[in-house]
Coordinates of N, CA and C and ligand atoms in Angstrom, one line a residue:
T164 N -53.3 38.9 50.8 CA -53.1 38.0 49.6 C -54.1 36.8 49.7
A165 N -54.5 36.4 48.5 CA -55.5 35.3 48.4 C -55.0 34.3 47.4
E166 N -55.1 33.0 47.8 CA -54.7 31.9 46.9 C -55.9 31.0 46.7
Y167 N -56.0 30.6 45.4 CA -57.1 29.7 45.1 C -56.5 28.3 44.9
Q168 N -57.0 27.3 45.6 CA -56.6 25.9 45.4 C -57.7 25.2 44.7
K169 N -57.6 25.0 43.4 CA -58.7 24.3 42.7 C -58.1 23.4 41.6
A170 N -59.0 22.6 41.0 CA -58.6 21.6 40.1 C -58.0 22.2 38.8
G171 N -57.0 21.6 38.3 CA -56.5 22.0 37.0 C -56.9 21.0 36.0
D172 N -56.1 20.9 34.9 CA -56.4 20.0 33.8 C -56.5 18.5 34.2
I173 N -55.5 18.1 35.0 CA -55.5 16.7 35.4 C -56.7 16.3 36.2
G174 N -57.1 17.2 37.1 CA -58.2 16.9 38.0 C -59.5 16.8 37.1
N175 N -59.6 17.8 36.3 CA -60.9 17.9 35.5 C -61.0 16.7 34.6
R176 N -59.9 16.3 33.9 CA -59.9 15.2 33.0 C -60.2 13.9 33.8
T177 N -59.6 13.8 35.0 CA -59.9 12.6 35.8 C -61.4 12.5 36.1
L178 N -62.0 13.6 36.5 CA -63.4 13.5 36.8 C -64.2 13.0 35.6
W179 N -63.9 13.5 34.4 CA -64.6 13.0 33.2 C -64.4 11.5 33.0
V180 N -63.1 11.1 33.2 CA -62.8 9.7 32.9 C -63.6 8.8 33.9
V181 N -63.7 9.2 35.1 CA -64.4 8.4 36.1 C -65.9 8.4 35.8
F182 N -66.4 9.5 35.4 CA -67.8 9.6 34.9 C -68.1 8.6 33.9
V183 N -67.3 8.5 32.9 CA -67.5 7.5 31.8 C -67.4 6.0 32.3
I184 N -66.4 5.8 33.2 CA -66.3 4.4 33.8 C -67.5 4.1 34.5
M185 N -68.1 5.0 35.3 CA -69.3 4.7 36.1 C -70.5 4.5 35.1
L186 N -70.5 5.2 34.0 CA -71.6 5.1 33.0 C -71.6 3.7 32.4
I187 N -70.4 3.3 31.9 CA -70.2 2.0 31.3 C -70.5 0.9 32.2
S188 N -70.0 1.0 33.5 CA -70.2 -0.1 34.4 C -71.7 -0.2 34.8
S189 N -72.4 0.9 34.9 CA -73.8 0.9 35.2 C -74.5 0.1 34.1
L190 N -74.2 0.4 32.8 CA -74.9 -0.4 31.7 C -74.5 -1.8 31.8
A191 N -73.3 -2.2 32.1 CA -72.9 -3.6 32.1 C -73.6 -4.3 33.3
F192 N -73.8 -3.6 34.4 CA -74.5 -4.2 35.6 C -75.9 -4.5 35.2
Y193 N -76.6 -3.6 34.5 CA -78.0 -3.8 34.1 C -78.1 -5.0 33.2
I194 N -77.2 -5.1 32.2 CA -77.2 -6.2 31.3 C -77.0 -7.5 32.1
M195 N -76.1 -7.5 33.0 CA -75.9 -8.7 33.8 C -77.1 -9.1 34.6
A196 N -77.8 -8.0 35.1 CA -79.0 -8.3 36.0 C -80.1 -9.0 35.2
F197 N -80.2 -8.6 33.9 CA -81.3 -9.2 33.1 C -81.0 -10.6 32.7
R198 N -79.7 -11.0 32.8 CA -79.4 -12.3 32.4 C -79.5 -13.4 33.5
V199 N -79.8 -12.9 34.7 CA -80.1 -13.9 35.8 C -81.6 -14.0 36.0
P200 N -82.0 -15.2 36.5 CA -83.4 -15.3 36.8 C -83.9 -14.3 37.8
V201 N -85.1 -13.9 37.7 CA -85.6 -12.8 38.5 C -85.5 -13.0 40.0
Q202 N -85.6 -14.2 40.5 CA -85.5 -14.5 41.9 C -84.0 -14.4 42.4
K203 N -83.1 -14.4 41.5 CA -81.7 -14.3 41.9 C -81.0 -13.0 41.6
R204 N -81.9 -12.0 41.4 CA -81.3 -10.7 41.0 C -80.9 -9.7 42.1
M205 N -81.1 -10.1 43.4 CA -80.9 -9.1 44.4 C -79.5 -8.4 44.4
F206 N -78.5 -9.2 44.3 CA -77.1 -8.6 44.3 C -76.9 -7.8 43.0
H207 N -77.5 -8.3 41.9 CA -77.3 -7.6 40.6 C -78.0 -6.2 40.7
I208 N -79.2 -6.2 41.2 CA -79.9 -4.9 41.2 C -79.3 -4.0 42.2
L209 N -78.9 -4.5 43.3 CA -78.2 -3.6 44.3 C -77.0 -3.0 43.7
T210 N -76.2 -3.8 43.1 CA -74.9 -3.4 42.6 C -75.1 -2.4 41.4
A211 N -76.1 -2.7 40.6 CA -76.4 -1.8 39.5 C -76.9 -0.5 39.9
F212 N -77.4 -0.4 41.1 CA -77.9 0.9 41.6 C -76.8 1.8 42.2
I213 N -75.6 1.2 42.4 CA -74.5 1.9 43.1 C -73.8 2.9 42.1
T214 N -73.4 2.4 41.0 CA -72.6 3.2 40.0 C -73.4 4.4 39.5
P215 N -74.7 4.4 39.2 CA -75.4 5.6 38.7 C -75.3 6.8 39.7
F216 N -75.3 6.5 41.0 CA -75.1 7.7 41.9 C -73.8 8.3 41.7
A217 N -72.7 7.4 41.6 CA -71.4 7.9 41.4 C -71.3 8.6 40.1
M218 N -71.9 8.1 39.1 CA -71.9 8.7 37.8 C -72.4 10.2 37.8
I219 N -73.6 10.3 38.5 CA -74.2 11.6 38.6 C -73.3 12.6 39.4
S220 N -72.7 12.1 40.5 CA -71.9 12.9 41.3 C -70.6 13.3 40.5
Y221 N -70.0 12.4 39.8 CA -68.8 12.7 39.0 C -69.2 13.7 37.9
F222 N -70.3 13.6 37.3 CA -70.7 14.6 36.3 C -70.8 16.0 36.9
A223 N -71.5 16.0 38.1 CA -71.7 17.3 38.8 C -70.3 17.9 39.1
M224 N -69.4 17.1 39.5 CA -68.0 17.6 39.9 C -67.3 18.1 38.6
A225 N -67.4 17.3 37.5 CA -66.7 17.6 36.3 C -67.2 19.0 35.7
V226 N -68.5 19.2 35.8 CA -69.0 20.5 35.3 C -69.0 21.6 36.3
N227 N -68.3 21.3 37.5 CA -68.1 22.3 38.5 C -69.3 22.7 39.3
D228 N -70.4 21.8 39.3 CA -71.6 22.2 40.1 C -71.5 21.6 41.5
G229 N -71.0 20.4 41.7 CA -71.0 19.9 43.0 C -69.8 20.3 43.8
V230 N -69.4 21.6 43.6 CA -68.2 22.1 44.2 C -68.4 23.4 44.9
S231 N -67.8 23.6 46.1 CA -67.9 24.9 46.7 C -66.5 25.3 47.2
Y232 N -66.3 26.4 47.9 CA -65.0 26.8 48.4 C -65.0 27.0 49.9
N233 N -63.9 26.6 50.5 CA -63.7 26.9 51.9 C -62.8 28.1 51.9
K234 N -63.2 29.1 52.8 CA -62.3 30.3 52.9 C -61.5 30.1 54.2
I235 N -60.2 29.9 54.0 CA -59.3 29.6 55.2 C -58.4 30.8 55.4
T236 N -58.4 31.3 56.6 CA -57.5 32.4 56.9 C -56.3 31.9 57.7
I237 N -55.1 32.2 57.2 CA -53.9 31.7 57.9 C -53.2 33.0 58.4
T238 N -52.9 33.0 59.7 CA -52.3 34.1 60.3 C -50.8 33.8 60.6
H239 N -49.9 34.7 60.0 CA -48.5 34.5 60.3 C -48.1 35.6 61.3
S240 N -47.7 35.2 62.5 CA -47.2 36.1 63.5 C -45.8 36.4 63.3
Q241 N -45.4 37.7 63.4 CA -44.0 38.1 63.3 C -43.7 38.9 64.5
K242 N -42.4 38.8 64.8 CA -42.0 39.5 66.1 C -42.2 41.0 66.1
H243 N -41.6 41.7 65.2 CA -41.6 43.1 65.3 C -42.6 43.8 64.3
F244 N -43.4 43.0 63.6 CA -44.3 43.5 62.6 C -45.7 43.1 62.9
P245 N -46.7 43.8 62.4 CA -48.1 43.3 62.6 C -48.3 41.9 62.0
D246 N -49.3 41.2 62.5 CA -49.6 39.8 61.9 C -49.9 40.0 60.4
V247 N -49.5 39.0 59.7 CA -49.9 38.9 58.2 C -51.0 37.9 58.1
H248 N -52.1 38.3 57.4 CA -53.2 37.3 57.2 C -53.1 36.9 55.7
E249 N -53.2 35.6 55.6 CA -53.2 35.0 54.2 C -54.5 34.3 54.1
T250 N -55.2 34.5 52.9 CA -56.5 33.8 52.7 C -56.3 32.8 51.6
V251 N -56.8 31.6 52.0 CA -56.7 30.5 51.0 C -58.1 30.0 50.7
Y252 N -58.5 29.9 49.4 CA -59.8 29.4 49.0 C -59.5 28.0 48.5
R253 N -60.0 27.0 49.2 CA -59.8 25.6 48.6 C -61.1 25.0 48.3
E254 N -61.1 24.3 47.1 CA -62.4 23.7 46.6 C -62.8 22.5 47.6
V255 N -64.1 22.5 47.8 CA -64.7 21.4 48.6 C -65.7 20.7 47.7
Y256 N -65.4 19.4 47.4 CA -66.3 18.6 46.5 C -67.4 18.0 47.3
W257 N -68.4 18.8 47.5 CA -69.5 18.2 48.4 C -70.3 17.1 47.7
A258 N -70.3 17.1 46.4 CA -71.0 16.1 45.6 C -70.6 14.7 46.1
R259 N -69.3 14.5 46.5 CA -68.8 13.2 46.9 C -69.7 12.7 48.1
Y260 N -70.0 13.6 49.0 CA -70.7 13.2 50.2 C -72.1 12.8 49.9
V261 N -72.7 13.4 49.0 CA -74.1 13.0 48.5 C -74.0 11.6 48.0
D262 N -73.0 11.4 47.1 CA -72.7 10.1 46.5 C -72.5 9.0 47.6
W263 N -71.5 9.3 48.5 CA -71.1 8.3 49.5 C -72.3 8.0 50.5
C264 N -73.1 9.0 50.8 CA -74.2 8.8 51.7 C -75.2 7.8 51.2
L265 N -75.3 7.8 49.9 CA -76.3 6.8 49.3 C -75.6 5.5 48.9
T266 N -74.4 5.6 48.4 CA -73.8 4.4 47.9 C -73.1 3.5 48.9
T267 N -72.5 4.1 49.9 CA -71.8 3.2 50.9 C -72.8 2.3 51.7
P268 N -74.0 2.8 52.0 CA -75.0 1.9 52.6 C -75.3 0.7 51.6
L269 N -75.4 1.0 50.3 CA -75.8 0.0 49.4 C -74.6 -1.0 49.2
L270 N -73.4 -0.5 49.3 CA -72.2 -1.5 49.2 C -72.2 -2.3 50.5
L271 N -72.5 -1.7 51.6 CA -72.6 -2.5 52.9 C -73.7 -3.5 52.8
L272 N -74.8 -3.2 52.2 CA -75.9 -4.1 52.1 C -75.5 -5.3 51.3
D273 N -74.8 -5.1 50.2 CA -74.3 -6.2 49.4 C -73.5 -7.2 50.3
L274 N -72.6 -6.6 51.1 CA -71.7 -7.4 52.0 C -72.5 -8.1 53.1
C275 N -73.5 -7.4 53.7 CA -74.2 -7.9 54.8 C -75.1 -9.1 54.3
L276 N -75.7 -8.9 53.1 CA -76.6 -10.0 52.6 C -75.7 -11.2 52.3
L277 N -74.5 -10.9 51.7 CA -73.6 -12.0 51.4 C -73.3 -12.8 52.7
A278 N -73.0 -12.1 53.8 CA -72.7 -12.8 55.0 C -73.9 -13.5 55.6
G279 N -75.1 -12.9 55.3 CA -76.3 -13.5 56.0 C -76.6 -12.8 57.3
L280 N -76.1 -11.6 57.5 CA -76.4 -10.8 58.7 C -77.9 -10.6 58.8
G281 N -78.4 -10.5 60.1 CA -79.8 -10.2 60.3 C -80.1 -8.7 60.3
G282 N -81.4 -8.4 60.3 CA -81.9 -7.1 60.2 C -81.2 -6.1 61.2
A283 N -81.1 -6.4 62.4 CA -80.6 -5.5 63.4 C -79.1 -5.1 63.1
H284 N -78.3 -6.1 62.8 CA -76.9 -5.9 62.5 C -76.8 -5.0 61.2
I285 N -77.6 -5.3 60.3 CA -77.6 -4.5 59.0 C -77.9 -3.0 59.3
L286 N -79.0 -2.9 60.1 CA -79.4 -1.5 60.5 C -78.3 -0.7 61.2
V287 N -77.6 -1.4 62.1 CA -76.6 -0.7 62.9 C -75.4 -0.3 61.9
A288 N -75.1 -1.3 61.0 CA -74.0 -1.0 60.1 C -74.4 0.2 59.2
V289 N -75.6 0.2 58.7 CA -76.0 1.2 57.7 C -76.1 2.6 58.4
V290 N -76.7 2.6 59.6 CA -76.8 3.9 60.3 C -75.5 4.5 60.7
A291 N -74.6 3.6 61.2 CA -73.2 4.1 61.5 C -72.5 4.6 60.3
D292 N -72.7 4.0 59.2 CA -72.1 4.4 57.9 C -72.7 5.8 57.5
I293 N -73.9 6.0 57.6 CA -74.5 7.3 57.3 C -74.0 8.4 58.2
I294 N -73.9 8.1 59.5 CA -73.3 9.0 60.5 C -71.9 9.4 60.1
M295 N -71.1 8.3 59.7 CA -69.7 8.6 59.2 C -69.7 9.6 58.1
I296 N -70.5 9.4 57.1 CA -70.5 10.3 55.9 C -71.0 11.7 56.3
M297 N -72.0 11.8 57.1 CA -72.6 13.0 57.5 C -71.6 13.9 58.3
T298 N -70.9 13.2 59.3 CA -70.0 14.0 60.1 C -68.7 14.3 59.3
G299 N -68.4 13.4 58.3 CA -67.3 13.7 57.4 C -67.6 15.0 56.5
L300 N -68.9 15.1 56.2 CA -69.3 16.3 55.4 C -69.1 17.6 56.3
F301 N -69.5 17.5 57.5 CA -69.4 18.7 58.4 C -67.9 19.0 58.6
A302 N -67.1 17.9 58.7 CA -65.6 18.1 58.9 C -65.1 18.9 57.6
A303 N -65.6 18.5 56.5 CA -65.1 19.1 55.2 C -65.4 20.6 55.2
F304 N -66.5 21.0 55.7 CA -66.9 22.4 55.6 C -66.5 23.3 56.8
T305 N -66.0 22.6 57.8 CA -65.6 23.3 59.0 C -64.2 23.8 58.8
V306 N -63.9 25.1 59.0 CA -62.6 25.7 58.7 C -61.7 25.7 59.9
E307 N -62.3 26.0 61.0 CA -61.4 26.0 62.2 C -61.0 24.6 62.6
S308 N -59.7 24.5 63.0 CA -59.1 23.2 63.0 C -59.6 22.3 64.2
G309 N -59.9 22.9 65.3 CA -60.4 22.2 66.5 C -61.7 21.4 66.1
P310 N -62.8 22.1 65.8 CA -64.0 21.5 65.5 C -63.9 20.6 64.3
K311 N -63.1 21.0 63.3 CA -62.9 20.1 62.1 C -62.4 18.7 62.4
W312 N -61.4 18.7 63.3 CA -60.9 17.3 63.6 C -61.8 16.6 64.6
G313 N -62.6 17.4 65.3 CA -63.6 16.8 66.2 C -64.6 16.0 65.3
W314 N -65.1 16.7 64.3 CA -66.0 16.0 63.4 C -65.4 14.8 62.8
Y315 N -64.1 14.9 62.4 CA -63.4 13.8 61.8 C -63.3 12.7 62.8
A316 N -63.0 12.9 64.0 CA -62.9 11.9 65.0 C -64.2 11.1 65.2
M317 N -65.3 11.9 65.2 CA -66.7 11.3 65.2 C -66.9 10.3 64.1
A318 N -66.5 10.8 62.9 CA -66.6 10.0 61.7 C -65.8 8.7 61.8
C319 N -64.6 8.8 62.4 CA -63.8 7.6 62.5 C -64.4 6.6 63.5
I320 N -65.0 7.1 64.6 CA -65.6 6.2 65.5 C -66.8 5.5 64.8
A321 N -67.6 6.2 64.1 CA -68.7 5.6 63.3 C -68.1 4.5 62.4
Y322 N -67.0 4.8 61.8 CA -66.4 3.9 60.8 C -66.0 2.6 61.6
L323 N -65.5 2.7 62.8 CA -65.1 1.5 63.6 C -66.3 0.6 63.8
V324 N -67.5 1.2 64.0 CA -68.7 0.4 64.2 C -69.0 -0.4 62.9
V325 N -68.8 0.3 61.7 CA -68.9 -0.5 60.5 C -68.0 -1.6 60.4
V326 N -66.7 -1.3 60.7 CA -65.7 -2.4 60.7 C -66.0 -3.5 61.6
Y327 N -66.5 -3.2 62.8 CA -66.9 -4.2 63.7 C -68.0 -5.1 63.1
Q328 N -69.1 -4.5 62.6 CA -70.2 -5.3 62.0 C -69.7 -6.2 60.9
L329 N -68.9 -5.7 60.0 CA -68.5 -6.6 58.9 C -67.4 -7.5 59.4
G330 N -66.4 -7.0 60.0 CA -65.2 -7.8 60.3 C -65.5 -8.8 61.4
Y331 N -66.3 -8.5 62.4 CA -66.5 -9.4 63.5 C -67.8 -10.2 63.3
N332 N -69.0 -9.4 63.3 CA -70.2 -10.1 63.2 C -70.4 -10.8 61.8
G333 N -70.0 -10.1 60.8 CA -70.2 -10.7 59.4 C -69.3 -12.0 59.3
R334 N -68.1 -11.9 59.7 CA -67.2 -13.0 59.6 C -67.7 -14.2 60.4
G335 N -68.4 -13.9 61.6 CA -68.9 -15.0 62.4 C -70.1 -15.7 61.8
I336 N -71.0 -14.8 61.3 CA -72.3 -15.4 60.7 C -72.1 -16.1 59.4
V337 N -71.1 -15.7 58.6 CA -71.0 -16.3 57.3 C -70.5 -17.7 57.5
Q338 N -69.9 -18.1 58.6 CA -69.5 -19.5 58.8 C -70.7 -20.5 58.8
N339 N -71.9 -20.0 58.9 CA -73.1 -20.8 58.8 C -73.4 -21.2 57.4
K340 N -72.8 -20.5 56.4 CA -73.0 -20.8 55.0 C -72.0 -21.8 54.5
D341 N -72.1 -22.1 53.3 CA -71.1 -23.1 52.7 C -69.7 -22.5 52.7
K342 N -68.7 -23.3 52.5 CA -67.3 -22.9 52.7 C -66.9 -21.9 51.6
K343 N -67.4 -22.1 50.4 CA -67.1 -21.2 49.3 C -67.5 -19.8 49.6
T344 N -68.7 -19.7 50.1 CA -69.3 -18.3 50.4 C -68.5 -17.7 51.5
A345 N -68.1 -18.5 52.5 CA -67.3 -17.9 53.7 C -66.0 -17.4 53.2
T346 N -65.3 -18.2 52.3 CA -64.0 -17.8 51.8 C -64.2 -16.5 50.9
F347 N -65.2 -16.5 50.1 CA -65.4 -15.4 49.2 C -65.7 -14.1 50.1
F348 N -66.5 -14.3 51.1 CA -66.8 -13.1 52.0 C -65.6 -12.6 52.6
S349 N -64.7 -13.4 53.1 CA -63.4 -13.0 53.7 C -62.6 -12.1 52.7
A350 N -62.6 -12.6 51.5 CA -61.8 -11.9 50.5 C -62.4 -10.6 50.1
I351 N -63.7 -10.5 49.8 CA -64.2 -9.3 49.4 C -64.5 -8.3 50.5
A352 N -64.8 -8.8 51.7 CA -64.9 -7.9 52.8 C -63.5 -7.3 53.2
G353 N -62.5 -8.2 53.2 CA -61.1 -7.7 53.4 C -60.7 -6.6 52.5
F354 N -61.0 -6.9 51.2 CA -60.7 -5.9 50.2 C -61.4 -4.5 50.5
T355 N -62.7 -4.6 50.9 CA -63.4 -3.5 51.2 C -62.9 -2.7 52.4
L356 N -62.6 -3.4 53.4 CA -62.1 -2.7 54.6 C -60.7 -2.0 54.4
V357 N -59.9 -2.7 53.6 CA -58.6 -2.0 53.3 C -58.8 -0.8 52.5
L358 N -59.6 -0.9 51.5 CA -59.9 0.2 50.6 C -60.6 1.4 51.4
W359 N -61.6 1.0 52.1 CA -62.3 2.1 52.8 C -61.5 2.8 53.9
T360 N -60.5 2.1 54.4 CA -59.6 2.7 55.4 C -58.7 3.8 54.7
V361 N -58.5 3.6 53.4 CA -57.6 4.6 52.8 C -58.3 6.0 52.6
Y362 N -59.7 5.9 52.5 CA -60.4 7.2 52.4 C -60.1 8.2 53.5
P363 N -60.3 7.8 54.8 CA -59.9 8.8 55.8 C -58.5 9.3 55.8
I364 N -57.6 8.4 55.3 CA -56.2 8.8 55.2 C -56.0 9.9 54.2
I365 N -56.6 9.7 53.0 CA -56.5 10.7 51.9 C -57.2 12.0 52.4
W366 N -58.3 11.8 53.1 CA -59.1 13.0 53.6 C -58.2 13.8 54.5
G367 N -57.5 13.1 55.4 CA -56.6 13.7 56.3 C -55.5 14.6 55.7
I368 N -54.9 14.0 54.6 CA -53.8 14.7 54.0 C -54.2 15.7 52.9
A369 N -55.4 15.5 52.4 CA -55.9 16.4 51.4 C -56.9 17.5 52.0
D370 N -58.1 17.1 52.2 CA -59.1 18.0 52.7 C -58.8 18.5 54.1
G371 N -58.3 17.7 54.9 CA -58.0 18.0 56.3 C -56.9 19.0 56.5
S372 N -55.7 18.6 56.0 CA -54.5 19.4 56.3 C -53.9 20.1 55.1
R373 N -54.6 19.9 53.9 CA -54.2 20.5 52.7 C -52.7 20.3 52.3
N374 N -52.2 19.1 52.6 CA -50.8 18.8 52.2 C -50.6 18.3 50.8
I375 N -51.7 17.9 50.2 CA -51.6 17.7 48.7 C -52.6 18.6 48.0
N376 N -52.3 18.9 46.7 CA -53.2 19.8 46.0 C -54.5 19.2 45.5
V377 N -55.4 20.0 45.0 CA -56.7 19.5 44.6 C -56.6 18.4 43.5
D378 N -55.7 18.6 42.6 CA -55.6 17.6 41.5 C -55.2 16.2 42.1
A379 N -54.2 16.2 43.0 CA -53.8 14.9 43.6 C -55.0 14.3 44.4
E380 N -55.7 15.2 45.1 CA -56.9 14.7 45.8 C -57.9 14.0 44.9
I381 N -58.2 14.7 43.8 CA -59.1 14.1 42.8 C -58.7 12.8 42.3
V382 N -57.4 12.7 41.9 CA -56.9 11.4 41.4 C -56.9 10.3 42.4
A383 N -56.6 10.6 43.7 CA -56.6 9.6 44.7 C -58.0 9.1 44.9
Y384 N -59.0 10.0 45.1 CA -60.3 9.5 45.3 C -60.8 8.8 44.0
A385 N -60.4 9.2 42.9 CA -60.8 8.5 41.6 C -60.4 7.1 41.6
V386 N -59.2 6.8 42.0 CA -58.7 5.4 42.0 C -59.5 4.6 43.0
L387 N -59.7 5.2 44.2 CA -60.4 4.5 45.3 C -61.9 4.2 44.8
D388 N -62.5 5.2 44.2 CA -63.9 5.1 43.8 C -64.1 4.0 42.8
V389 N -63.1 3.9 41.8 CA -63.2 2.9 40.8 C -63.0 1.5 41.4
L390 N -62.1 1.4 42.3 CA -61.9 0.1 43.0 C -63.1 -0.3 43.8
A391 N -63.7 0.7 44.5 CA -64.7 0.4 45.5 C -66.1 0.2 44.9
K392 N -66.3 0.7 43.7 CA -67.6 0.5 43.0 C -67.6 -0.5 41.8
P393 N -67.0 0.0 40.7 CA -67.0 -1.0 39.5 C -66.2 -2.2 39.8
V394 N -65.0 -2.1 40.3 CA -64.2 -3.4 40.4 C -64.9 -4.3 41.5
F395 N -65.3 -3.7 42.6 CA -66.0 -4.5 43.6 C -67.2 -5.1 43.0
G396 N -68.0 -4.4 42.2 CA -69.2 -4.9 41.7 C -69.0 -6.0 40.7
F397 N -68.1 -5.9 39.8 CA -67.8 -7.0 38.8 C -67.3 -8.2 39.6
W398 N -66.5 -8.0 40.5 CA -65.9 -9.1 41.3 C -67.1 -9.9 42.0
L399 N -68.0 -9.1 42.6 CA -69.1 -9.7 43.4 C -70.0 -10.5 42.4
L400 N -70.4 -9.8 41.3 CA -71.4 -10.4 40.4 C -70.8 -11.6 39.6
F401 N -69.6 -11.5 39.1 CA -69.0 -12.6 38.4 C -68.9 -13.8 39.3
T402 N -68.5 -13.6 40.5 CA -68.3 -14.7 41.5 C -69.7 -15.3 41.8
H403 N -70.6 -14.4 42.0 CA -72.0 -14.9 42.3 C -72.5 -15.7 41.2
D404 N -72.4 -15.3 40.0 CA -72.9 -16.1 38.8 C -72.2 -17.4 38.7
A405 N -70.8 -17.4 39.0 CA -70.1 -18.7 38.9 C -70.5 -19.6 40.0
M406 N -70.7 -19.1 41.2 CA -71.1 -19.9 42.4 C -72.5 -20.4 42.3
S407 N -73.4 -19.6 41.8 CA -74.8 -20.0 41.8 C -75.1 -21.1 40.8
Q408 N -74.1 -21.5 40.0 CA -74.3 -22.7 39.1 C -74.3 -23.9 40.0
T409 N -73.5 -23.9 41.1 CA -73.4 -25.0 41.9 C -74.1 -24.8 43.3
T410 N -73.9 -23.7 43.9 CA -74.6 -23.4 45.2 C -75.3 -22.1 45.1
S411 N -76.0 -21.7 46.1 CA -76.6 -20.4 46.1 C -76.0 -19.6 47.3
I412 N -75.6 -18.3 47.0 CA -75.2 -17.5 48.1 C -76.2 -16.5 48.5
E413 N -77.5 -16.8 48.1 CA -78.5 -15.8 48.5 C -79.3 -16.3 49.7
Ligands
LIG1155 C1 -64.3 10.4 55.7 C2 -63.7 11.5 56.5 C3 -64.0 11.4 57.9 C4 -63.5 10.1 58.5 C5 -63.9 9.0 57.7 C6 -64.3 9.1 56.3 C7 -64.6 7.8 55.6 C8 -65.0 7.7 54.4 C9 -65.3 6.4 53.7 C10 -65.7 6.5 52.5 C11 -66.0 5.5 51.6 C12 -66.4 5.7 50.3 C13 -66.6 4.8 49.3 C14 -67.0 5.3 48.1 C15 -67.3 4.4 47.0 O1 -67.1 4.7 45.9 C16 -65.8 10.8 55.4 C17 -63.5 10.5 54.4 C18 -63.8 7.6 58.3 C19 -65.0 5.1 54.4 C20 -66.5 3.4 49.6

């Protein structure tokens, strides 16, 4: 017997909706970028470059191009009968990893620059982040559960390095800036860390152990992606614009 676990109507519509959200926010970020003086555009340009990657990835997933299948064989052992093998084909949305591999470093860069972290710290955070996504990709395509969760564990360790850079080093360094910036950094970095921590949880119950179906997986990531990119971006830029009237956070 073979079972196909793939997106239905809800999943497909969700992918299109997020594609449109990413498109509109990209345009809005460009317009905002042009409205600030060229020397103050760093955060605007950085943020404006994040949503287009997600937009392309969501388009690919919506038209079924950034998607592959994992073939999973499940063996049911029975006492007096031969083993029964069941084959499950589950969709793997690899386009997500291409998106995340490029956009999570850019999101981190936004936060690192806001905190005022130095080059070495930024590099460690970005490299750990790329390792996290890369090992996450291998976890997604590995079918056998031992190695799969091994890759997953590696990704989690890399994630802890990211958390350390932002949560410990970032928080320390930002104290050298004005109070407003320090408070804002705590808020937006806290938001980011909570949000990012939900990704491996969803991954574990969806991609990892297949406890929720593909539609639910798509919706869960959709909500997270919209919060982590457009909502994060607007929050950062509106605050930046408001603060740079009085102080500079660059
Ligand atoms: C994976 C699975 C392996 C373990 C860990 C993961 C973390 C993923 C994260 C993704 C963040 C994505 C964002 C996207 C923006 O839209 C790869 C799911 C730790 C943190 C912020």
